[in-house]
Amino acid sequence: MEKRPRSFYVLTVIFALFVLFLYGPTITIGILSFQGPEGGLTFPMRGVSLNWFHELFQQQAVGDIWGAFRRSFMLGLMVMVTTVVVSVMAGLAFRKKFPGSGILFYLTIASLVIPSILISLGVGLIFNQLGLKVHWATSGFGSQLTWTLPFGLLIMFAVFNRFDKSFEEAARDQGASAWQTIRFVVLPIIAPSLIGVALFGFTLSYDEFARTLLTAGSYNTLPLEIFGMTTNVTTPVVYALGTLTTAFSLLIIGAFLIAAWIMARRRARLGSDAGKGV
Amino acid sequence: MKVTRETVTGWMQAAPLTVVLLGFLVAPIITIVIVSFWQATEFSIIPAFSLENYEFLFGSPVTYKVFAATFKYAFLTWAMTLAIGFTVAYYLAFHIRSQTMQIALFLLCTIPFWTSNIIRMISWIPFLGRNGIANQTLISWGVIDQPLEWLLYSDFSVILAFVHLYTLFMVVPIFNTMMRIDRNLIEAARDNGASGFQTLVHVIIPLTKPGIMIGTIFVLTLVMGDFITVRFMSGSQRANVGRLISNDIALLQYPSAAATAVVLLCTVLIVIGILLRFVNIRKEL
């Protein structure tokens, strides 16, 4: 192995500082959420306790955290499933050129770059003018899709760019119909990548604030609830909530990574049945 | 134009995406444009054509100040995220040799991205506050006698939070394009006697341009449309266009909010239009 140039060490230090910069504040509030009952929002710690976590579970102390969490979780699942299904379908469509595909592509990119607050405002106005009630499961759901679908579609582009078309040809040569080819050849091959799309869909929705601000209606989602808390709660209970939601996010990523790993292993085990007399 | 079976299949597969985008992107934008020409009283909005909102918007010095602030935040954040993002991506792509290590370090950078933005913002408060870690450390080192007031609730903290939130949007596309650079090109540069720096300037940077452009589009549009970071990190003492809109919304002044939104939209689209001259997004995917 050749000797590392000096720039390597300089860059290693910069990278380490960057990671510290990314994690430092979150770790700080992680520590501060164990602040003693007398302690405040900053250091020094006055004892160590679970007091603020306990406080979080008291219904009257803060808003309806658990209701908000349930709604965000449900909404996240809805957005996740829809994102996976719609992105796969659109991904399949974009593999061949169809009339209008250019416009649709640019609309999707526009969806990604148009400021979130405009979606929120516009959807809110439409519902208002039509006399409909905004609700997280209708207007909120649709608004969030304008954020998750472009990401999903971009991942599908990356997936299909690396897709070996000879598998499909082989299926067709064996007499599979178009639907059979997708169902038994394409979908199983791309399945592990769909976990990525699902993870994006869920976490983007779970964390989305701006697009839900005017579209969630009278029942808050978790980010809206946290936002409300940060403006009027001045105790470390906010940090306790931050620590819990961060831990929950890590749990979700962990679950998705494990699922991806299991799928990859199963595929390695069952992938090729050539010559096994199946 | 001949409509084949294949075309119909394509349309059917693209239909759900189209429906969502028409309903929740195109229709809302059209509504905003329409409402921006409406009038409002304190109690209701009146659907009558008027240029009142725009006249007020362009006639007010506040507008220009706020737009200037928006550009300032966008530019400074862009410059910082580009410098950091390029360096980090370069390190991961060219200095880390094993692919496993590359993926591991890359994941390490993306994990904070999955946790709540608002939580990540408030986690700066114990750091930067008057009695925060930064001030206490500096005082105990004897660098300063009094706590620095400008650390929190200032332009500094706003831009810091932006960089913290959005650098990843720069790292990912740049890293992505760097990974696709043919390593033989770099070897060729070295064989021809280029120094590390020359290789960087004449080979790597030009080939990384598309990634830089995509990252730039992300960061600029996110910062220009933001209202929450500015509100939080400036302690409501600074404003950008996003905050102007959200303030109007809070006061139920929808037509006025819509007019500001239209101007913001045009600005963002112009900026993207200029950037797209440098890169063909579709080719990069």
Coordinates of C-alpha atoms in Angstrom, one line a residue:
Chain A
M1 CA 0.0 0.0 0.0
E2 CA 1.4 3.4 -0.9
K3 CA 2.1 6.0 1.7
R4 CA -0.7 8.4 2.6
P5 CA 0.0 11.9 1.4
R6 CA -0.1 14.6 4.1
S7 CA -3.4 15.9 2.7
F8 CA -5.0 12.7 3.9
Y9 CA -4.3 13.5 7.5
V10 CA -5.5 17.1 7.2
L11 CA -8.7 15.9 5.5
T12 CA -9.2 13.2 8.2
V13 CA -9.1 15.9 10.8
I14 CA -11.6 18.0 8.8
F15 CA -13.9 15.1 8.4
A16 CA -13.7 14.3 12.1
L17 CA -14.6 17.9 12.9
F18 CA -17.5 17.7 10.5
V19 CA -18.9 14.6 12.2
L20 CA -18.5 16.3 15.6
F21 CA -20.3 19.3 14.2
L22 CA -23.2 17.1 13.0
Y23 CA -23.5 15.1 16.2
G24 CA -22.3 17.5 18.9
P25 CA -25.5 19.4 19.5
T26 CA -27.7 16.3 19.4
I27 CA -25.5 14.6 21.9
T28 CA -25.6 17.7 24.1
I29 CA -29.4 17.7 24.3
G30 CA -29.3 13.9 24.8
I31 CA -27.2 14.6 27.9
L32 CA -29.2 17.6 29.0
S33 CA -32.5 15.6 28.9
F34 CA -31.2 13.7 31.9
Q35 CA -31.0 17.0 33.8
G36 CA -32.0 16.9 37.5
P37 CA -35.4 18.3 38.5
E38 CA -33.8 21.6 39.5
G39 CA -31.8 22.1 36.4
G40 CA -32.5 24.2 33.4
L41 CA -31.9 24.3 29.7
T42 CA -28.2 24.7 29.9
F43 CA -25.2 23.3 31.7
P44 CA -24.2 22.8 34.4
M45 CA -26.2 19.7 35.2
R46 CA -27.9 19.8 38.5
G47 CA -28.0 16.2 39.2
V48 CA -29.0 13.4 37.0
S49 CA -32.6 12.2 36.7
L50 CA -35.3 10.8 34.5
N51 CA -37.6 13.6 35.8
W52 CA -38.1 15.2 32.4
F53 CA -39.0 12.0 30.7
H54 CA -41.4 11.3 33.5
E55 CA -42.9 14.8 33.0
L56 CA -43.3 14.1 29.3
F57 CA -45.7 11.2 30.1
Q58 CA -47.9 13.4 32.2
Q59 CA -50.8 14.4 30.0
Q60 CA -51.4 17.8 31.4
A61 CA -47.8 19.0 31.4
V62 CA -47.5 19.5 27.7
G63 CA -49.8 19.1 24.7
D64 CA -51.1 15.9 23.2
I65 CA -47.7 14.3 22.5
W66 CA -49.0 10.8 22.2
G67 CA -51.9 11.6 20.0
A68 CA -49.5 13.6 17.7
F69 CA -47.1 10.7 17.7
R70 CA -49.8 8.2 16.7
R71 CA -51.0 10.5 13.9
S72 CA -47.5 11.1 12.6
F73 CA -46.8 7.4 12.7
M74 CA -50.0 6.5 10.8
L75 CA -49.4 9.3 8.3
G76 CA -45.8 8.1 7.9
L77 CA -47.0 4.6 7.1
M78 CA -49.6 5.9 4.6
V79 CA -47.1 8.1 2.9
M80 CA -44.5 5.3 2.9
V81 CA -46.8 2.8 1.2
T82 CA -48.1 5.3 -1.3
T83 CA -44.6 6.5 -2.1
V84 CA -43.3 3.0 -2.8
V85 CA -46.3 2.0 -5.0
V86 CA -46.5 5.3 -7.0
S87 CA -42.7 5.6 -7.4
V88 CA -42.3 2.1 -8.7
M89 CA -45.2 2.6 -11.2
A90 CA -43.8 5.9 -12.4
G91 CA -40.3 4.4 -12.5
L92 CA -41.5 1.7 -14.8
A93 CA -43.3 4.3 -16.9
F94 CA -40.1 6.4 -17.3
R95 CA -38.1 3.4 -18.6
K96 CA -39.7 3.9 -21.9
K97 CA -40.3 7.3 -23.4
F98 CA -44.0 8.2 -23.5
P99 CA -45.6 11.4 -24.7
G100 CA -45.6 13.9 -21.9
S101 CA -42.8 12.2 -20.0
G102 CA -40.6 15.3 -20.3
I103 CA -43.2 17.5 -18.7
L104 CA -43.9 15.1 -16.0
F105 CA -40.2 14.8 -15.2
Y106 CA -39.8 18.6 -14.9
L107 CA -43.0 18.7 -12.8
T108 CA -41.5 16.2 -10.4
I109 CA -38.2 18.2 -10.2
A110 CA -40.3 21.3 -9.6
S111 CA -42.1 19.5 -6.8
L112 CA -38.7 19.0 -5.1
V113 CA -37.5 22.6 -5.4
I114 CA -40.6 24.7 -4.9
P115 CA -40.5 26.1 -1.3
S116 CA -42.6 23.9 1.0
I117 CA -44.5 26.8 2.4
L118 CA -46.0 27.5 -1.1
I119 CA -47.5 24.0 -1.2
S120 CA -48.8 24.4 2.3
L121 CA -50.4 27.8 1.5
G122 CA -51.8 26.7 -1.8
V123 CA -53.3 23.5 -0.6
G124 CA -54.7 25.3 2.4
L125 CA -56.3 27.9 0.1
I126 CA -57.8 25.3 -2.2
F127 CA -59.5 23.4 0.7
N128 CA -60.6 26.7 2.1
Q129 CA -62.2 27.9 -1.1
L130 CA -63.8 24.5 -1.8
G131 CA -65.3 24.6 1.7
L132 CA -63.4 21.4 2.7
K133 CA -61.9 20.8 6.1
V134 CA -58.1 20.4 6.1
H135 CA -57.1 17.2 7.8
W136 CA -53.7 15.5 8.2
A137 CA -55.0 12.4 6.4
T138 CA -56.3 14.2 3.3
S139 CA -54.7 17.6 2.7
G140 CA -51.7 16.8 4.9
F141 CA -51.2 13.5 3.2
G142 CA -51.3 14.9 -0.3
S143 CA -48.9 17.8 0.5
Q144 CA -46.4 15.4 1.9
L145 CA -46.5 13.3 -1.2
T146 CA -45.3 16.2 -3.2
W147 CA -42.1 16.0 -1.2
T148 CA -41.6 12.2 -0.9
L149 CA -42.6 11.1 -4.5
P150 CA -39.8 13.1 -6.2
F151 CA -37.2 11.4 -3.9
G152 CA -38.8 8.1 -4.5
L153 CA -38.8 8.6 -8.2
L154 CA -35.1 9.7 -8.2
I155 CA -34.2 6.5 -6.3
M156 CA -36.2 4.5 -8.9
F157 CA -34.2 6.1 -11.7
A158 CA -31.0 5.1 -10.0
V159 CA -32.3 1.6 -9.5
F160 CA -33.5 1.1 -13.1
N161 CA -30.4 2.6 -14.6
R162 CA -28.5 -0.3 -13.1
F163 CA -31.1 -2.9 -13.9
D164 CA -30.0 -5.7 -16.2
K165 CA -32.7 -5.9 -18.9
S166 CA -31.6 -9.4 -20.0
F167 CA -33.6 -10.9 -17.1
E168 CA -36.8 -9.5 -18.5
E169 CA -35.9 -10.6 -22.0
A170 CA -35.3 -14.1 -20.6
A171 CA -38.7 -14.0 -18.9
R172 CA -40.4 -12.9 -22.1
D173 CA -38.7 -15.5 -24.1
Q174 CA -40.1 -18.1 -21.7
G175 CA -43.5 -16.8 -22.5
A176 CA -44.2 -14.6 -19.5
S177 CA -46.8 -11.8 -20.0
A178 CA -45.8 -8.2 -19.3
W179 CA -47.5 -8.4 -15.9
Q180 CA -45.9 -11.7 -15.0
T181 CA -42.5 -10.3 -16.0
I182 CA -42.9 -7.4 -13.6
R183 CA -44.5 -9.5 -10.8
F184 CA -42.0 -12.4 -10.8
V185 CA -38.8 -10.9 -12.3
V186 CA -38.6 -7.1 -11.9
L187 CA -40.2 -6.6 -8.5
P188 CA -38.2 -9.4 -6.7
I189 CA -34.9 -8.0 -8.1
I190 CA -35.6 -4.4 -7.1
A191 CA -37.2 -5.3 -3.8
P192 CA -34.2 -4.4 -1.6
S193 CA -33.9 -1.0 -3.2
L194 CA -37.6 -0.4 -2.3
I195 CA -36.6 -0.5 1.3
G196 CA -34.6 2.7 0.6
V197 CA -37.7 4.3 -1.0
A198 CA -39.8 3.2 2.0
L199 CA -37.3 4.6 4.5
F200 CA -37.2 7.9 2.7
G201 CA -41.0 8.0 2.5
F202 CA -41.6 7.3 6.1
T203 CA -38.9 9.5 7.6
L204 CA -39.5 12.5 5.3
S205 CA -43.2 12.4 6.2
Y206 CA -42.6 11.8 9.9
D207 CA -40.4 14.9 10.1
E208 CA -42.2 17.2 7.7
F209 CA -43.1 20.5 9.1
A210 CA -43.6 23.2 6.5
R211 CA -45.9 21.2 4.2
T212 CA -48.1 20.1 7.0
L213 CA -48.3 23.5 8.7
L214 CA -51.4 24.7 7.0
T215 CA -52.7 21.4 5.9
A216 CA -52.9 19.3 9.0
G217 CA -56.1 20.8 10.4
S218 CA -56.9 20.8 14.1
Y219 CA -55.0 17.7 14.9
N220 CA -51.3 18.2 15.1
T221 CA -48.7 15.9 13.8
L222 CA -45.6 15.4 15.9
P223 CA -43.3 18.0 14.2
L224 CA -46.1 20.6 14.7
E225 CA -46.5 19.5 18.3
I226 CA -42.7 19.8 18.9
F227 CA -42.8 23.2 17.3
G228 CA -45.6 24.3 19.6
M229 CA -43.6 23.0 22.6
T230 CA -40.4 24.8 21.7
T231 CA -42.1 28.1 21.6
N232 CA -43.8 27.9 24.9
V233 CA -42.1 25.2 27.0
T234 CA -39.0 26.4 28.8
T235 CA -37.9 23.3 30.6
P236 CA -35.7 20.4 29.6
V237 CA -38.9 18.4 28.9
V238 CA -38.3 19.6 25.3
Y239 CA -34.9 17.9 25.3
A240 CA -36.4 14.7 26.7
L241 CA -38.9 14.7 23.8
G242 CA -36.0 15.4 21.4
T243 CA -34.0 12.5 22.8
L244 CA -37.0 10.2 22.5
T245 CA -37.8 11.1 18.9
T246 CA -34.2 10.9 17.9
A247 CA -34.0 7.4 19.5
F248 CA -37.1 6.4 17.7
S249 CA -35.7 7.6 14.3
L250 CA -32.6 5.6 14.9
L251 CA -34.8 2.6 15.8
I252 CA -36.7 3.0 12.5
I253 CA -33.5 3.2 10.4
G254 CA -32.1 0.2 12.3
A255 CA -35.3 -1.8 11.4
F256 CA -35.0 -0.8 7.8
L257 CA -31.3 -1.7 7.6
I258 CA -32.0 -5.1 9.2
A259 CA -34.8 -5.7 6.8
A260 CA -32.5 -4.8 3.9
W261 CA -29.8 -7.1 5.3
I262 CA -32.2 -10.1 5.7
M263 CA -33.5 -9.6 2.2
A264 CA -30.0 -9.5 0.7
R265 CA -29.1 -12.7 2.6
R266 CA -32.3 -14.5 1.5
R267 CA -31.5 -13.5 -2.0
A268 CA -28.0 -14.8 -1.7
R269 CA -29.3 -18.0 -0.4
L270 CA -32.3 -18.5 -2.8
G271 CA -31.1 -16.2 -5.7
S272 CA -29.9 -18.8 -8.2
D273 CA -31.6 -22.1 -8.5
A274 CA -29.9 -22.8 -11.8
G275 CA -28.9 -26.5 -12.0
K276 CA -30.6 -27.4 -8.8
G277 CA -33.4 -29.2 -10.5
V278 CA -36.1 -26.9 -9.2
Chain B
M1 CA -49.0 10.8 -33.2
K2 CA -49.7 7.1 -33.0
V3 CA -51.0 5.9 -29.7
T4 CA -49.6 2.5 -29.2
R5 CA -50.3 0.0 -26.4
E6 CA -47.0 0.8 -24.9
T7 CA -47.8 4.5 -24.7
V8 CA -51.1 3.7 -22.9
T9 CA -49.3 1.4 -20.5
G10 CA -46.8 4.2 -19.8
W11 CA -49.5 6.7 -19.2
M12 CA -51.3 4.3 -16.8
Q13 CA -48.1 3.7 -14.9
A14 CA -47.4 7.4 -14.6
A15 CA -51.0 8.3 -13.8
P16 CA -50.9 8.2 -10.0
L17 CA -47.8 10.4 -9.9
T18 CA -49.5 12.8 -12.4
V19 CA -52.7 13.0 -10.3
V20 CA -50.8 13.8 -7.1
L21 CA -48.7 16.5 -8.8
L22 CA -51.6 18.1 -10.5
G23 CA -53.7 18.1 -7.4
F24 CA -51.1 19.1 -4.8
L25 CA -48.5 21.0 -6.8
V26 CA -50.0 22.5 -10.0
A27 CA -53.4 23.4 -8.6
P28 CA -52.1 25.0 -5.4
I29 CA -49.6 27.1 -7.4
I30 CA -52.4 28.2 -9.7
T31 CA -54.6 29.0 -6.7
I32 CA -51.8 31.1 -5.1
V33 CA -51.4 33.1 -8.3
I34 CA -55.2 33.7 -8.5
V35 CA -55.5 34.6 -4.8
S36 CA -52.6 37.0 -5.1
F37 CA -54.8 39.2 -7.2
W38 CA -57.6 39.2 -4.7
Q39 CA -58.4 41.7 -2.0
A40 CA -58.7 41.1 1.7
T41 CA -60.4 42.8 4.6
E42 CA -59.7 41.9 8.2
F43 CA -62.4 39.2 8.1
S44 CA -62.5 37.7 4.7
I45 CA -60.9 37.5 1.3
I46 CA -62.7 39.0 -1.6
P47 CA -62.4 37.5 -5.0
A48 CA -62.1 40.7 -7.0
F49 CA -59.2 41.4 -9.3
S50 CA -56.8 44.0 -7.9
L51 CA -53.1 44.8 -8.0
E52 CA -53.2 46.1 -4.5
N53 CA -51.1 43.3 -3.0
Y54 CA -48.3 43.7 -5.5
E55 CA -48.4 47.5 -5.3
F56 CA -48.1 47.3 -1.6
L57 CA -45.3 44.6 -1.8
F58 CA -43.2 46.5 -4.3
G59 CA -43.9 49.8 -2.7
S60 CA -42.6 48.8 0.7
P61 CA -38.9 49.2 1.6
V62 CA -39.3 46.2 3.9
T63 CA -39.7 43.9 0.9
Y64 CA -36.4 44.9 -0.6
K65 CA -34.6 44.6 2.8
V66 CA -36.1 41.2 3.3
F67 CA -35.2 40.0 -0.1
A68 CA -31.7 41.2 0.4
A69 CA -31.5 39.2 3.7
T70 CA -32.9 36.2 1.9
F71 CA -30.2 36.3 -0.7
K72 CA -27.6 37.0 1.9
Y73 CA -28.6 33.8 3.8
A74 CA -28.8 31.8 0.6
F75 CA -25.4 32.9 -0.6
L76 CA -23.5 32.5 2.7
T77 CA -25.1 29.1 3.3
W78 CA -24.3 28.0 -0.2
A79 CA -20.6 29.1 0.1
M80 CA -20.2 27.3 3.4
T81 CA -22.0 24.1 2.5
L82 CA -20.1 23.9 -0.8
A83 CA -16.7 24.3 0.9
I84 CA -17.5 21.7 3.6
G85 CA -19.6 19.4 1.3
F86 CA -16.9 19.3 -1.4
T87 CA -14.1 18.6 1.1
V88 CA -16.1 15.9 2.8
A89 CA -17.2 14.2 -0.4
Y90 CA -13.6 14.5 -1.8
Y91 CA -12.2 12.8 1.3
L92 CA -14.8 10.0 1.2
A93 CA -14.4 9.4 -2.6
F94 CA -10.7 9.7 -3.1
H95 CA -9.0 9.1 0.2
I96 CA -11.0 6.2 1.7
R97 CA -9.9 3.1 -0.1
S98 CA -12.1 0.3 1.0
Q99 CA -15.7 0.4 -0.1
T100 CA -17.1 -0.9 3.2
M101 CA -15.3 2.0 5.0
Q102 CA -16.7 4.5 2.5
I103 CA -20.3 3.2 3.0
A104 CA -19.8 3.2 6.8
L105 CA -18.5 6.8 6.9
F106 CA -21.2 7.9 4.5
L107 CA -23.9 6.4 6.7
L108 CA -22.3 8.1 9.7
C109 CA -22.9 11.4 8.0
T110 CA -26.4 10.7 6.9
I111 CA -27.8 9.5 10.3
P112 CA -28.3 12.9 11.8
F113 CA -30.3 13.8 8.7
W114 CA -33.0 11.3 9.8
T115 CA -33.8 13.0 13.0
S116 CA -36.2 16.0 13.4
N117 CA -35.0 19.3 11.9
I118 CA -36.6 21.2 14.7
I119 CA -34.9 19.1 17.3
R120 CA -31.6 19.6 15.6
M121 CA -32.2 23.3 15.7
I122 CA -33.0 23.6 19.3
S123 CA -30.0 21.4 20.1
W124 CA -27.9 24.5 19.3
I125 CA -29.4 26.5 22.1
P126 CA -27.5 24.9 25.0
F127 CA -24.4 25.4 22.8
L128 CA -24.7 29.0 21.8
G129 CA -26.7 30.6 24.6
R130 CA -25.4 33.3 26.9
N131 CA -24.4 30.6 29.4
G132 CA -23.9 28.0 26.8
I133 CA -21.0 25.6 26.2
A134 CA -19.3 27.9 23.7
N135 CA -19.3 30.9 25.9
Q136 CA -18.3 29.0 29.1
T137 CA -15.5 27.3 27.3
L138 CA -14.2 30.6 25.8
I139 CA -14.4 32.3 29.2
S140 CA -12.6 29.5 31.0
W141 CA -9.9 29.6 28.4
G142 CA -9.6 33.3 29.0
V143 CA -10.2 34.2 25.4
I144 CA -13.1 36.5 26.3
D145 CA -14.2 38.1 29.6
Q146 CA -17.9 38.5 28.8
P147 CA -20.3 36.1 27.1
L148 CA -20.5 36.7 23.3
E149 CA -24.1 37.9 22.7
W150 CA -24.0 37.4 18.9
L151 CA -23.6 33.6 19.1
L152 CA -27.3 33.0 19.5
Y153 CA -30.3 34.8 18.0
S154 CA -28.2 36.4 15.2
D155 CA -27.3 36.0 11.6
F156 CA -24.5 33.9 12.8
S157 CA -26.7 31.3 14.5
V158 CA -29.2 31.3 11.5
I159 CA -26.4 30.5 9.0
L160 CA -24.8 28.0 11.4
A161 CA -28.1 26.1 11.6
F162 CA -28.6 26.2 7.9
V163 CA -25.1 24.7 7.3
H164 CA -25.8 22.1 9.9
L165 CA -29.1 21.2 8.3
Y166 CA -28.2 21.3 4.7
T167 CA -24.6 20.4 4.1
L168 CA -25.7 16.8 3.5
F169 CA -27.6 18.0 0.5
M170 CA -24.3 19.1 -1.0
V171 CA -22.3 16.0 0.1
V172 CA -24.6 13.5 -1.5
P173 CA -24.7 14.7 -5.1
I174 CA -21.1 15.7 -5.1
F175 CA -20.0 12.3 -3.7
N176 CA -22.2 10.6 -6.2
T177 CA -20.6 12.3 -9.2
M178 CA -17.1 11.9 -7.8
M179 CA -17.7 8.1 -7.5
R180 CA -18.5 8.0 -11.2
I181 CA -15.2 9.7 -12.2
D182 CA -13.0 7.2 -14.1
R183 CA -10.1 6.6 -11.8
N184 CA -7.8 6.1 -14.8
L185 CA -8.2 9.8 -15.6
I186 CA -6.6 10.7 -12.3
E187 CA -3.8 8.3 -12.8
A188 CA -3.3 9.7 -16.3
A189 CA -3.1 13.2 -14.8
R190 CA -0.5 12.0 -12.3
D191 CA 1.5 10.1 -14.9
N192 CA 1.6 13.3 -16.9
G193 CA 3.2 15.1 -14.0
A194 CA 0.2 16.9 -12.5
S195 CA 0.5 17.7 -8.8
G196 CA -2.4 16.8 -6.5
F197 CA -3.6 20.4 -6.6
Q198 CA -3.5 20.5 -10.4
T199 CA -5.4 17.2 -10.7
L200 CA -8.0 18.7 -8.4
V201 CA -8.4 21.9 -10.4
H202 CA -8.1 20.6 -13.9
V203 CA -9.7 17.1 -13.6
I204 CA -11.8 16.6 -10.5
I205 CA -13.6 19.9 -10.2
P206 CA -14.7 20.1 -13.8
L207 CA -15.9 16.5 -13.7
T208 CA -17.8 17.2 -10.4
K209 CA -19.6 20.2 -11.7
P210 CA -23.0 18.5 -12.2
G211 CA -23.0 17.3 -8.6
I212 CA -22.1 20.7 -7.4
M213 CA -24.9 22.2 -9.4
I214 CA -27.5 19.8 -8.1
G215 CA -26.3 20.4 -4.5
T216 CA -26.5 24.1 -5.2
I217 CA -30.0 23.9 -6.4
F218 CA -31.0 22.0 -3.3
V219 CA -29.3 24.3 -0.8
L220 CA -30.5 27.5 -2.5
T221 CA -34.1 26.5 -2.8
L222 CA -34.2 25.1 0.7
V223 CA -32.7 28.2 2.2
M224 CA -34.7 30.6 0.2
G225 CA -38.0 28.9 1.0
D226 CA -37.2 28.5 4.7
F227 CA -39.1 30.3 7.4
I228 CA -38.7 28.1 10.4
T229 CA -35.0 28.1 10.8
V230 CA -34.8 31.9 10.5
R231 CA -37.5 32.3 13.1
F232 CA -36.0 29.9 15.5
M233 CA -32.4 30.7 15.3
S234 CA -32.8 34.5 15.2
G235 CA -35.3 34.5 18.0
S236 CA -37.7 36.1 15.7
Q237 CA -35.4 39.1 15.2
R238 CA -34.5 38.5 11.6
A239 CA -36.7 38.0 8.6
N240 CA -36.5 36.4 5.2
V241 CA -39.2 36.0 2.5
G242 CA -40.5 32.8 4.0
R243 CA -41.1 34.5 7.3
L244 CA -42.9 37.4 5.5
I245 CA -45.2 34.8 4.0
S246 CA -45.7 32.9 7.2
N247 CA -46.4 36.2 9.1
D248 CA -49.1 37.1 6.7
I249 CA -50.6 33.7 7.0
A250 CA -50.6 34.0 10.8
L251 CA -52.5 37.2 10.3
L252 CA -54.9 35.5 7.9
Q253 CA -53.8 37.9 5.2
Y254 CA -53.9 35.3 2.5
P255 CA -53.9 37.5 -0.6
S256 CA -50.9 39.4 0.6
A257 CA -49.2 36.1 1.5
A258 CA -50.0 34.8 -1.9
A259 CA -48.5 37.8 -3.6
T260 CA -45.3 37.4 -1.7
A261 CA -45.3 33.7 -2.5
V262 CA -45.6 34.4 -6.2
V263 CA -42.6 36.8 -6.1
L264 CA -40.6 34.2 -4.2
L265 CA -41.6 31.5 -6.6
C266 CA -40.5 33.6 -9.6
T267 CA -37.2 34.4 -7.9
V268 CA -36.5 30.7 -7.1
L269 CA -37.4 29.7 -10.7
I270 CA -35.1 32.3 -12.1
V271 CA -32.3 31.2 -9.9
I272 CA -32.9 27.5 -10.9
G273 CA -33.2 28.5 -14.6
I274 CA -29.8 30.1 -14.5
L275 CA -28.3 27.1 -12.7
L276 CA -29.8 24.7 -15.2
R277 CA -27.9 26.3 -18.0
F278 CA -24.8 24.7 -16.5
V279 CA -26.1 21.2 -16.1
N280 CA -28.5 18.7 -17.7
I281 CA -30.2 17.1 -14.7
R282 CA -31.9 14.5 -16.7
K283 CA -28.5 13.3 -18.1
E284 CA -27.1 13.0 -14.6
L285 CA -29.6 10.5 -13.4

